[in-house]
Amino acid sequence: MNFKDQSVAIVDYGIGNIHSVFQALLECGAKNVVISSDPDVINQCSHLIVPGVGSFQAGMLGLEKNHLIEPIKLFASSGKPLLGICLGAQMLLSESEEFGLHAGLNLIEGKVIHIPKCKELSYRVPLIGWVDMQITCNDPILAGMNAEESFYFVHSLHCMPLAAESQLLAYKAGEHNITALISKDNIYGAQFHPEKSSASGLRFLTNFLSL
Amino acid sequence: MFKHDVITKYNLPKDVKFCVECVMSNQRPRITFDDNGVCSACNFKKDKQSFDWELREKELIELCDKHRSSNGDFDVIVPCSGGKDGSFVAHQLKYKYNMNPLTVTWSPLKPTPLGTQNLRAFIDAGFTNILGTPDGVVTRRLTQLSTKLLGDPFQPFIYGQANFPIQVAVNFKISLVMYGENGEVEYGGDMTNAYKPNKDLINQDKIYFSGLSPEFWSEHGVSAKDLMPLKQPEYERIVKNNTEVHFFGYYKHWDPQENFYYCKEHTGFEPNPERNQGTYSKYASLDDYFDGFHYYLGYIKFGIGRATSDAAHEIRDRKIDRDEGIALVKKYDDEFPDKYYQEFLDYCDITAEELHEILDSCRSDHLWRKTSNGWELKNELTYVSLSMKPRLIARLDLKGPNLIKPINLEGLRVLGDPQEFAQKYYQQGIEELLFIDIVASLYGRNKLVEIITRTIKDIFVPLTVGGGIRSLADVNDLLRAGADKIAINTAAIQDPFLIESIAKEFGSQCMVLSIEAKQSSLNTWEPLTESGRERTYLNVCDWARKGQELGAGEILLTSIDKEGTSKGFDSSLINAVCKSVEIPVIASGGFGSLQDYKIAVESGCSAVAVADAFHYNKISVQELRQYRTSCIQ
C-alpha cells in the first residue's frame, strides 16, 4: 500500500511509546507521518492518532499541559478519522475511575472502568496477552478481516461506552465482556495495541489509513 | 498408607482434559472425547436434534400396545423414588399412553422427610407403589464396608436400586421395565446402547457382588442371604419372564429440568427449599441424607463434583451457558457435605479420622496435590472464552551488542547478533520479546535504547526490556524509544519505592518486577541481584507480594537454579509465586522441551519465556505454538 496523500499526526503529549506507532505506520505504507504537539499540525492532518500508555489522569494532564484538548476535539468534529490507542482510546470517553474519577475528552459518551479481579485467578489483571478475535462486524476499519485476527492487549481498565453500538469488538475474561474496540462516526478507540499486534495490527492500521 | 489405584480401576486417562463445550472432564469413567475436544455427551446431545421424535413416539406406542394388559394387571414396572424423573415417566405412561404401571422404589439409606413427602404425593397422584426396604443391619454394614473398602457409600444401594425392580418384574410376571434415561449416553459414558431403546440384561449369576468373591463378604460377616435383596434374580427366570428393560429417554426427549416442571404440575413434586450441598440445584437427588457423600467421593476420585455433573447437563440442555457453569463449578464443587456429617459417621460407624483416611486413599496423584492450604486439584476449569493463551516469549540476554547464553547466570557464551535472532522469532510468530542486558547493572548503563530503536523498525510485537534501569528518566527514555514494559530487579531491591514511582508515572502495566530466585531450602527461595551475585536475604513470595502492593503489573520470575539447564522450569517456585500474587507471572529459566510449557502453565504462570531452546534451534516458535494449541483448550 502507498498512502502518499494521507498526512498522519501522532499526538505527542510527553508519554507513550509513540515511536512504535510511528514505525508501524511507515510499515503500512504511510509516507507523511509526524509526531507532534502543534495544534496547527493536528488541525491540518488527514488522520490523527492519540497513542498512550500510563494512567488516565497523567494522560489527560499531559494533553492539558500541551494545550491539546481543544485541537483534538476540533479535529474530531471535522469528520476526519481519529484513532485512540489503549490509554488514547480510554481518553476519548467521558470519564475514568482510575485513581479517582477524572474527566476525559467526552468524544464518545461512556466511562472507563476497572476490569473486575478474579478471585480464582482464572485470569489475572492487568490482562496482558494476545486475543484471537473472530471479526463479525462490518465496520470499514475491520475491512477484509473475517478469519481469526490476533491482537495484543495490556490493560487493567476498559471502556464502557454508553451506546451499545459503540462497542465494535469485545473479548471475554471470565464471565466479563471486555471492550476491545469502540467507535462513533469518524472516531475509533482500540484498547489493543495495533502497533504491537504483528500482521493483524498492521492490517488494522492499514484500514485506518484507508478511511 | 493404602491408596486406591483409581486410574487402573476406572481406566482413566492420566492427562486431565475438560470438554470445550460443557464442564465435564475426561475423568468421568467411560466418557470419550473427539478430536475437537468435545465430550461424547455433548455430541450425543447434538445428535439428538436430528432424531425423528415422531417416529420414536410411534415406536413407544407399539411397545405399549405389545405389553398393555387387557385384564387390569400391571403391565409395566417403573423404578421411581418419587423424584422428578421416575415420576415423569410413570405419569406419562399412565395418563398419556394408557398403561397400568407398578412403580417400584428402593429405599434410600436414610430417607429425608422431603423425599418421603414427594413419594407420598406421587402415590396420591394415582400410582401404586412397592417400597423395597432392605434389612437395616445389613445395609449399614454394607455401606460401611463399601465406604471403607471401595470408597463409595452408595455401591450397595445402587445394586439394590438396579436389581430390585427386576425382582419385582419377575415375581409379578411383568415383562416390561421402563427406566428414565440411559445415564451412560446422556451424561457421558459407554455409548453401546446410544441408538437402541433397550439394554440387554446380563447374566449376573456368575458375577459376584461388586466384583468381589463371596468369601470376601462372608469374611466381613455378610452372608449370601444378606445380599439376596440386592441381587438380580436368577438369569433363567429373567429370560423366562421375557423381561425387557427400556429407556424412556430413547422415545421422548430427555431434559431433567423440564421433568421437574412437569412433576411440579402433575405429581405434587416439591424441590428442596435450599440448594443441595456440593451443587447449586434444588430439584435433583434429594431423597437421601447421605447423597452428598456419594457425590463428594466422586469428586475425590475423579475430580468431578456434583456441581460439575449438574452444570454439564444443564449446559447441554441450554439452561445455562458454559461460563455460568464454570462459575458454579468453582463455587460449589468442592463443598464438603457437612450438614449430615455426624449422622453419616454414626450410620457407618466410622470416625471422622477414618473417613478422612478413606478420602485421602482415593486421591489419585494425577488429580490432586497437597499444599500448605490442604489438598487441591491439579487441573481446574478455566474460562476458555477468555482467552488469552499463556504467551510465548523469546528471552534474549545481552552483553554489549551480543546475544549471549549464560547457564545459572554464569558463563557468557556469545551467540551472535540479537537483532537477527529477534527477527527470526518475529517471522515465526513470537508473541513478545524480552531483552535483558545482564551486565548493565554492574556499569549502571546499557545499550537498550539502541537495541529498541533498531528492533521496532521491523518487529511489531511487544518488547520488554531490563538491565541497569535505575531511574524514572531511564524508564521514560526506553518507553519513548518503543519499549512496552520495563523489567527491574536490582534497582527495585535497592529502592522498592522506585516500583511505586514508575507505576504512578507510567502505569502498572509497564512495570515488570524481575525476580531472579535461588532456592535456599525446600519450598523457600531467595531473590538475588546483580545477575545472581548479591544476596538480599528476602523471601521470594514476600518480595513478590510487596512488589504487587507497590504497583508492579507483572512479575518476571527467573529460576537461577534452572536457568540455562534446559531441564524444565522450577514448577514449585512458579506455583508458590503465582499463589502469592494476583498479577501475571512470566516463567523463565529451564525451558527444554515442549511439555515444560504445559507444566509451567499448570503451575499458574501467564507467560513462558524461552531462551536457548530457541537460540539453538532445538524447538521453533511454530512448534511451540502448535503444541500450545494441542494442549490448551
Short mmCIF file of C-alpha atoms in Angstrom, two decimals, chain A residues 28-200:
data_model
loop_
_atom_site.label_atom_id
_atom_site.label_comp_id
_atom_site.label_asym_id
_atom_site.label_seq_id
_atom_site.Cartn_x
_atom_site.Cartn_y
_atom_site.Cartn_z
CA CYS A 28 1.83 0.12 6.46
CA GLY A 29 2.92 2.44 3.69
CA ALA A 30 2.23 5.85 5.23
CA LYS A 31 4.55 8.45 3.72
CA ASN A 32 3.77 11.53 5.76
CA VAL A 33 3.82 10.80 9.46
CA VAL A 34 4.69 13.32 12.11
CA ILE A 35 4.91 13.14 15.85
CA SER A 36 3.66 16.47 17.03
CA SER A 37 2.12 18.57 19.76
CA ASP A 38 1.48 21.53 17.47
CA PRO A 39 -2.25 22.42 17.22
CA ASP A 40 -1.80 23.55 13.61
CA VAL A 41 -0.28 20.23 12.57
CA ILE A 42 -3.15 18.43 14.27
CA ASN A 43 -5.66 20.65 12.58
CA GLN A 44 -4.23 20.12 9.12
CA CYS A 45 -3.52 16.37 9.15
CA SER A 46 -5.86 13.94 7.43
CA HIS A 47 -5.57 11.20 10.09
CA LEU A 48 -4.98 11.72 13.80
CA ILE A 49 -3.70 9.16 16.28
CA VAL A 50 -3.83 9.62 20.05
CA PRO A 51 -1.49 6.98 21.50
CA GLY A 52 -0.83 6.44 25.15
CA VAL A 53 0.20 4.23 27.97
CA GLY A 54 0.07 5.05 31.64
CA SER A 55 -2.57 6.39 33.96
CA PHE A 56 -5.65 8.23 32.78
CA GLN A 57 -5.01 11.24 34.95
CA ALA A 58 -1.41 11.58 33.78
CA GLY A 59 -2.59 11.29 30.19
CA MET A 60 -5.26 13.98 30.47
CA LEU A 61 -2.83 16.19 32.34
CA GLY A 62 -0.32 15.73 29.52
CA LEU A 63 -2.92 16.80 26.94
CA GLU A 64 -3.91 19.78 29.04
CA LYS A 65 -0.36 20.96 29.67
CA ASN A 66 0.36 20.82 25.96
CA HIS A 67 -2.89 22.64 25.14
CA LEU A 68 -4.06 19.71 23.05
CA ILE A 69 -7.59 19.11 24.32
CA GLU A 70 -9.31 21.69 22.14
CA PRO A 71 -7.32 20.86 18.98
CA ILE A 72 -8.20 17.15 19.34
CA LYS A 73 -11.90 17.96 19.89
CA LEU A 74 -11.83 20.28 16.91
CA PHE A 75 -10.27 17.58 14.76
CA ALA A 76 -12.89 15.07 15.92
CA SER A 77 -15.70 17.37 14.87
CA SER A 78 -14.17 17.79 11.39
CA GLY A 79 -15.24 14.26 10.45
CA LYS A 80 -11.68 13.18 9.62
CA PRO A 81 -10.60 9.79 11.02
CA LEU A 82 -9.25 9.76 14.57
CA LEU A 83 -7.83 6.72 16.33
CA GLY A 84 -7.09 6.44 20.04
CA ILE A 85 -4.87 3.57 21.14
CA CYS A 86 -5.03 2.00 24.61
CA LEU A 87 -4.98 4.95 27.03
CA GLY A 88 -5.62 7.13 23.98
CA ALA A 89 -8.83 5.17 23.39
CA GLN A 90 -9.87 5.45 27.02
CA MET A 91 -9.38 9.22 27.00
CA LEU A 92 -11.99 9.50 24.23
CA LEU A 93 -14.68 8.67 26.80
CA SER A 94 -16.44 10.97 29.25
CA GLU A 95 -14.65 9.84 32.39
CA SER A 96 -12.49 7.22 34.06
CA GLU A 97 -12.50 5.72 37.53
CA GLU A 98 -8.74 5.11 37.57
CA PHE A 99 -7.29 6.57 40.79
CA GLY A 100 -10.50 8.54 41.46
CA LEU A 101 -12.93 9.96 38.92
CA HIS A 102 -11.36 12.02 36.13
CA ALA A 103 -12.96 13.70 33.14
CA GLY A 104 -11.95 12.60 29.66
CA LEU A 105 -12.36 14.13 26.21
CA ASN A 106 -16.01 13.08 26.07
CA LEU A 107 -15.92 12.39 22.33
CA ILE A 108 -17.72 9.11 22.95
CA GLU A 109 -20.14 9.01 25.84
CA GLY A 110 -19.22 6.46 28.46
CA LYS A 111 -16.92 5.56 31.29
CA VAL A 112 -13.61 3.77 31.76
CA ILE A 113 -13.97 1.14 34.46
CA HIS A 114 -11.77 -1.40 36.24
CA ILE A 115 -11.67 -4.96 34.98
CA PRO A 116 -13.05 -6.95 37.92
CA LYS A 117 -10.38 -9.04 39.59
CA CYS A 118 -10.84 -12.78 39.53
CA LYS A 119 -10.58 -14.44 42.91
CA GLU A 120 -9.83 -17.88 41.49
CA LEU A 121 -7.17 -16.34 39.22
CA SER A 122 -8.58 -17.95 36.10
CA TYR A 123 -7.40 -14.66 34.65
CA ARG A 124 -5.08 -12.06 36.09
CA VAL A 125 -5.25 -8.28 35.98
CA PRO A 126 -3.64 -6.48 34.25
CA LEU A 127 -4.80 -8.51 31.30
CA ILE A 128 -1.66 -8.98 29.24
CA GLY A 129 -1.66 -11.05 26.12
CA TRP A 130 -2.96 -11.87 22.70
CA VAL A 131 -6.61 -12.44 21.96
CA ASP A 132 -7.80 -14.33 18.90
CA MET A 133 -10.81 -12.48 17.64
CA GLN A 134 -13.43 -13.61 15.23
CA ILE A 135 -14.35 -10.43 13.37
CA THR A 136 -18.02 -10.40 12.53
CA CYS A 137 -18.92 -6.72 12.33
CA ASN A 138 -18.87 -4.75 9.12
CA ASP A 139 -17.09 -1.55 10.06
CA PRO A 140 -14.63 -0.29 7.40
CA ILE A 141 -11.80 -0.28 9.96
CA LEU A 142 -12.19 -4.07 10.07
CA ALA A 143 -12.47 -4.47 6.30
CA GLY A 144 -11.10 -7.73 4.99
CA MET A 145 -10.85 -9.20 8.46
CA ASN A 146 -13.11 -12.15 8.99
CA ALA A 147 -10.84 -15.03 9.84
CA GLU A 148 -9.25 -15.04 13.24
CA GLU A 149 -7.22 -11.97 13.93
CA SER A 150 -4.95 -11.73 16.91
CA PHE A 151 -4.45 -8.52 18.89
CA TYR A 152 -2.17 -7.67 21.78
CA PHE A 153 -3.66 -6.19 24.93
CA VAL A 154 -2.22 -4.87 28.13
CA HIS A 155 -4.66 -3.14 30.45
CA SER A 156 -6.35 -3.04 33.85
CA LEU A 157 -9.31 -0.86 32.86
CA HIS A 158 -11.54 -0.89 29.83
CA CYS A 159 -14.06 1.31 28.04
CA MET A 160 -17.78 1.11 28.70
CA PRO A 161 -19.41 3.27 26.05
CA LEU A 162 -22.96 4.30 26.88
CA ALA A 163 -24.34 3.32 23.48
CA ALA A 164 -24.11 -0.43 22.91
CA GLU A 165 -23.46 0.08 19.21
CA SER A 166 -20.26 1.95 20.09
CA GLN A 167 -18.70 -1.34 21.17
CA LEU A 168 -17.39 -2.91 17.97
CA LEU A 169 -15.32 -5.72 19.46
CA ALA A 170 -15.11 -7.36 22.84
CA TYR A 171 -13.50 -10.42 24.36
CA LYS A 172 -14.12 -12.49 27.45
CA ALA A 173 -12.31 -12.57 30.75
CA GLY A 174 -14.16 -14.98 32.94
CA GLU A 175 -17.79 -14.04 32.72
CA HIS A 176 -16.97 -10.44 31.81
CA ASN A 177 -17.12 -8.83 28.41
CA ILE A 178 -14.02 -6.73 27.93
CA THR A 179 -14.21 -3.97 25.35
CA ALA A 180 -11.61 -4.22 22.60
CA LEU A 181 -12.70 -1.61 20.07
CA ILE A 182 -15.10 1.34 20.24
CA SER A 183 -16.29 3.81 17.66
CA LYS A 184 -18.60 6.69 16.98
CA ASP A 185 -18.76 8.09 13.46
CA ASN A 186 -15.20 9.04 12.48
CA ILE A 187 -13.74 8.33 15.93
CA TYR A 188 -12.18 4.98 16.87
CA GLY A 189 -10.63 3.70 20.06
CA ALA A 190 -8.60 0.48 20.14
CA GLN A 191 -7.89 -0.98 23.55
CA PHE A 192 -5.34 -3.27 21.93
CA HIS A 193 -2.04 -2.10 20.51
CA PRO A 194 -2.22 -2.41 16.72
CA GLU A 195 1.40 -1.28 16.50
CA LYS A 196 2.35 -4.35 18.56
CA SER A 197 -0.13 -6.82 17.10
CA SER A 198 2.00 -8.21 14.31
CA ALA A 199 0.22 -8.85 10.99
CA SER A 200 -3.30 -8.28 12.36
#
